[in-house]
Amino acid sequence: MKSNTLNFSGGPGALPESVLEQTREAIAALPETGISVLGMSHRSDWFRSILNEAELNIRCLLGISDDYAVTFMQGGSSLQFATIPMNFATKAYAPPEYVTSGYWSGRATSEAAKVASMKISWDGRATGYRQLPALHALDVSSSAAYLHYVSNETVEGLQFPVCEDAMPVPLIADMSSDFLSKPFRPELFSMMYAHAQKNLGPAGVTVAVIKRSLLERIPDGLPAILDFRTHVSHGSNYNTPPVFAIYVMTLITRWLRFDVGGLHAMQSINERKARRLYETLDSLGDAVTVHADRCWRSQMNAAFTFGDSRLDEAFIEMAREQGIVGLEGHRSIGGMRVSLYNAVTEQAVDILTNALTEFSLHRV
Ligand SMILES: *Cc1c(COP(=O)(O)O)cnc(C)c1O
């Protein structure tokens, strides 16, 4: 198998082989225009149709109504960490509240603190970021501007269960690493956002789905590029958008709708992959420690260690010889991390789990 199909990287991550093939062709020349996608104008009819299709695909996959705007922005999720409080933490409401459950929500929390007065509703530090709270049990002020959380902690490998309860305040989620990996109830959220490079395509574009009624809260006076209304009113084409990244994201959402068959089908595949991986890790007993407590284990990212960095490195090296790549843990916690994003195939997971079992039989 080629390394492209054995890419377990935390992000940018694996892309479906069929999308890579179409992308290769589009870089040479788009079938529709005869021009390379890298040189296509963002004001062309072709790009307008791509933007429309990307939006339509996301609307269909999520099943969202016109109460929500779908926009494509730049700056990654990190820019959202700053712009969300700029847009929504207004004086008319009590300070927004943040769930700090790991590396990325920690970044969201500290960025918000620079922009607005805010409150931390829950901090997982005491658990070593191995556990998550039940969102509905948090004591959130009913006048808070919003509650922010990260639905899947990519670094630690913790994932919230799908939200089932309406919150008393607008709920905003960074879904960067599990967006479109399974169905959820979008109507429970006021805003959900995800950059593309985990599950949706190459880096460069961030999808934000925002309830239109929330846009009315945005104060005037923000720089245009930081004001979410700019991107909504210009149809995600205010300044030059990342045409290439949006094109590949459109191919991915097309693949999800028509090749995979939607989010329920994607969920079944993702569940099988995660089950296979965790069963293998558990079968190795004390030789392996999974970072997350069992009930919070993520279906998208598993962070684990053989308990000795030399063993972790030896496995990463052995795997690399078999073409398996992207297993290094995030620099903040070390160890190993396996990311099972949508484009990672079940066959690839089989190859990885066989390598894990083989390694632990002979080396651990
Ligand atoms: C990777 C990641 C980020 C960082 O996003 P950038 O696009 O690099 O700013 C933010 N949130 C989550 C949940 C992530 O997994």
PDB file of N, CA, C and O in Angstrom, residues 85 88-98 116-121 140-148 169:
ATOM      1  N   PRO A  85     -14.949  35.734  20.288  1.00  0.00           N
ATOM      2  CA  PRO A  85     -15.254  36.717  21.342  1.00  0.00           C
ATOM      3  C   PRO A  85     -15.388  38.144  20.809  1.00  0.00           C
ATOM      4  O   PRO A  85     -16.197  38.914  21.326  1.00  0.00           O
ATOM      5  N   PHE A  88     -19.021  38.110  19.451  1.00  0.00           N
ATOM      6  CA  PHE A  88     -20.186  37.704  20.251  1.00  0.00           C
ATOM      7  C   PHE A  88     -20.095  38.007  21.747  1.00  0.00           C
ATOM      8  O   PHE A  88     -21.109  37.906  22.438  1.00  0.00           O
ATOM      9  N   ALA A  89     -18.901  38.329  22.262  1.00  0.00           N
ATOM     10  CA  ALA A  89     -18.807  38.616  23.708  1.00  0.00           C
ATOM     11  C   ALA A  89     -19.110  40.095  23.925  1.00  0.00           C
ATOM     12  O   ALA A  89     -18.233  40.874  24.280  1.00  0.00           O
ATOM     13  N   THR A  90     -20.339  40.475  23.694  1.00  0.00           N
ATOM     14  CA  THR A  90     -20.670  41.900  23.755  1.00  0.00           C
ATOM     15  C   THR A  90     -21.201  42.277  25.138  1.00  0.00           C
ATOM     16  O   THR A  90     -21.608  41.414  25.917  1.00  0.00           O
ATOM     17  N   LYS A  91     -21.179  43.563  25.379  1.00  0.00           N
ATOM     18  CA  LYS A  91     -21.541  44.085  26.711  1.00  0.00           C
ATOM     19  C   LYS A  91     -22.980  43.754  27.117  1.00  0.00           C
ATOM     20  O   LYS A  91     -23.312  43.767  28.293  1.00  0.00           O
ATOM     21  N   ALA A  92     -23.826  43.470  26.141  1.00  0.00           N
ATOM     22  CA  ALA A  92     -25.231  43.212  26.463  1.00  0.00           C
ATOM     23  C   ALA A  92     -25.425  41.879  27.200  1.00  0.00           C
ATOM     24  O   ALA A  92     -26.510  41.621  27.723  1.00  0.00           O
ATOM     25  N   TYR A  93     -24.388  41.073  27.245  1.00  0.00           N
ATOM     26  CA  TYR A  93     -24.511  39.741  27.864  1.00  0.00           C
ATOM     27  C   TYR A  93     -23.444  39.558  28.932  1.00  0.00           C
ATOM     28  O   TYR A  93     -22.433  40.269  28.945  1.00  0.00           O
ATOM     29  N   ALA A  94     -23.671  38.571  29.793  1.00  0.00           N
ATOM     30  CA  ALA A  94     -22.639  38.207  30.771  1.00  0.00           C
ATOM     31  C   ALA A  94     -21.456  37.585  30.017  1.00  0.00           C
ATOM     32  O   ALA A  94     -21.606  37.155  28.865  1.00  0.00           O
ATOM     33  N   PRO A  95     -20.287  37.528  30.644  1.00  0.00           N
ATOM     34  CA  PRO A  95     -19.104  37.016  29.934  1.00  0.00           C
ATOM     35  C   PRO A  95     -19.335  35.613  29.367  1.00  0.00           C
ATOM     36  O   PRO A  95     -20.027  34.799  29.980  1.00  0.00           O
ATOM     37  N   PRO A  96     -18.771  35.345  28.206  1.00  0.00           N
ATOM     38  CA  PRO A  96     -18.874  34.002  27.636  1.00  0.00           C
ATOM     39  C   PRO A  96     -18.143  33.010  28.532  1.00  0.00           C
ATOM     40  O   PRO A  96     -17.238  33.387  29.264  1.00  0.00           O
ATOM     41  N   GLU A  97     -18.554  31.749  28.441  1.00  0.00           N
ATOM     42  CA  GLU A  97     -17.934  30.726  29.285  1.00  0.00           C
ATOM     43  C   GLU A  97     -17.231  29.697  28.408  1.00  0.00           C
ATOM     44  O   GLU A  97     -17.678  29.394  27.299  1.00  0.00           O
ATOM     45  N   TYR A  98     -16.137  29.176  28.939  1.00  0.00           N
ATOM     46  CA  TYR A  98     -15.299  28.257  28.168  1.00  0.00           C
ATOM     47  C   TYR A  98     -15.055  26.965  28.930  1.00  0.00           C
ATOM     48  O   TYR A  98     -14.774  26.982  30.124  1.00  0.00           O
ATOM     49  N   ALA A 116     -11.768  39.571  25.691  1.00  0.00           N
ATOM     50  CA  ALA A 116     -12.996  39.896  26.420  1.00  0.00           C
ATOM     51  C   ALA A 116     -12.875  39.386  27.847  1.00  0.00           C
ATOM     52  O   ALA A 116     -12.023  38.548  28.140  1.00  0.00           O
ATOM     53  N   SER A 117     -13.751  39.882  28.706  1.00  0.00           N
ATOM     54  CA  SER A 117     -13.799  39.225  30.002  1.00  0.00           C
ATOM     55  C   SER A 117     -14.585  37.942  29.786  1.00  0.00           C
ATOM     56  O   SER A 117     -15.557  37.889  29.025  1.00  0.00           O
ATOM     57  N   MET A 118     -14.097  36.884  30.368  1.00  0.00           N
ATOM     58  CA  MET A 118     -14.696  35.566  30.132  1.00  0.00           C
ATOM     59  C   MET A 118     -14.544  34.721  31.385  1.00  0.00           C
ATOM     60  O   MET A 118     -13.873  35.117  32.329  1.00  0.00           O
ATOM     61  N   LYS A 119     -15.205  33.562  31.354  1.00  0.00           N
ATOM     62  CA  LYS A 119     -15.184  32.718  32.533  1.00  0.00           C
ATOM     63  C   LYS A 119     -14.877  31.288  32.100  1.00  0.00           C
ATOM     64  O   LYS A 119     -15.342  30.854  31.031  1.00  0.00           O
ATOM     65  N   ILE A 120     -14.111  30.575  32.899  1.00  0.00           N
ATOM     66  CA  ILE A 120     -13.856  29.166  32.607  1.00  0.00           C
ATOM     67  C   ILE A 120     -14.889  28.346  33.392  1.00  0.00           C
ATOM     68  O   ILE A 120     -14.925  28.397  34.618  1.00  0.00           O
ATOM     69  N   SER A 121     -15.747  27.627  32.682  1.00  0.00           N
ATOM     70  CA  SER A 121     -16.809  26.862  33.348  1.00  0.00           C
ATOM     71  C   SER A 121     -16.293  25.558  33.912  1.00  0.00           C
ATOM     72  O   SER A 121     -16.869  25.001  34.836  1.00  0.00           O
ATOM     73  N   VAL A 140     -23.703  27.070  34.023  1.00  0.00           N
ATOM     74  CA  VAL A 140     -23.444  28.195  33.115  1.00  0.00           C
ATOM     75  C   VAL A 140     -24.470  29.290  33.378  1.00  0.00           C
ATOM     76  O   VAL A 140     -25.662  29.003  33.469  1.00  0.00           O
ATOM     77  N   SER A 141     -23.999  30.518  33.493  1.00  0.00           N
ATOM     78  CA  SER A 141     -24.928  31.633  33.699  1.00  0.00           C
ATOM     79  C   SER A 141     -25.894  31.729  32.521  1.00  0.00           C
ATOM     80  O   SER A 141     -25.476  31.692  31.361  1.00  0.00           O
ATOM     81  N   SER A 142     -27.182  31.888  32.820  1.00  0.00           N
ATOM     82  CA  SER A 142     -28.163  31.894  31.728  1.00  0.00           C
ATOM     83  C   SER A 142     -28.061  33.168  30.892  1.00  0.00           C
ATOM     84  O   SER A 142     -28.643  33.256  29.817  1.00  0.00           O
ATOM     85  N   SER A 143     -27.316  34.163  31.394  1.00  0.00           N
ATOM     86  CA  SER A 143     -27.151  35.369  30.574  1.00  0.00           C
ATOM     87  C   SER A 143     -25.784  35.417  29.892  1.00  0.00           C
ATOM     88  O   SER A 143     -25.417  36.440  29.303  1.00  0.00           O
ATOM     89  N   ALA A 144     -25.021  34.306  29.966  1.00  0.00           N
ATOM     90  CA  ALA A 144     -23.705  34.284  29.312  1.00  0.00           C
ATOM     91  C   ALA A 144     -23.870  34.499  27.812  1.00  0.00           C
ATOM     92  O   ALA A 144     -24.853  34.054  27.210  1.00  0.00           O
ATOM     93  N   ALA A 145     -22.892  35.195  27.220  1.00  0.00           N
ATOM     94  CA  ALA A 145     -22.968  35.469  25.775  1.00  0.00           C
ATOM     95  C   ALA A 145     -23.010  34.159  24.998  1.00  0.00           C
ATOM     96  O   ALA A 145     -23.709  34.050  23.984  1.00  0.00           O
ATOM     97  N   TYR A 146     -22.233  33.187  25.438  1.00  0.00           N
ATOM     98  CA  TYR A 146     -22.228  31.854  24.812  1.00  0.00           C
ATOM     99  C   TYR A 146     -21.387  30.915  25.655  1.00  0.00           C
ATOM    100  O   TYR A 146     -20.653  31.349  26.557  1.00  0.00           O
ATOM    101  N   LEU A 147     -21.509  29.613  25.344  1.00  0.00           N
ATOM    102  CA  LEU A 147     -20.623  28.601  25.927  1.00  0.00           C
ATOM    103  C   LEU A 147     -19.803  28.009  24.788  1.00  0.00           C
ATOM    104  O   LEU A 147     -20.362  27.588  23.765  1.00  0.00           O
ATOM    105  N   HIS A 148     -18.489  27.980  24.967  1.00  0.00           N
ATOM    106  CA  HIS A 148     -17.597  27.457  23.922  1.00  0.00           C
ATOM    107  C   HIS A 148     -16.944  26.155  24.392  1.00  0.00           C
ATOM    108  O   HIS A 148     -16.487  26.056  25.530  1.00  0.00           O
ATOM    109  N   VAL A 169     -27.838  28.721  26.837  1.00  0.00           N
ATOM    110  CA  VAL A 169     -27.130  29.845  26.201  1.00  0.00           C
ATOM    111  C   VAL A 169     -26.665  29.376  24.828  1.00  0.00           C
ATOM    112  O   VAL A 169     -26.594  28.171  24.576  1.00  0.00           O
TER     113      VAL A 169
END
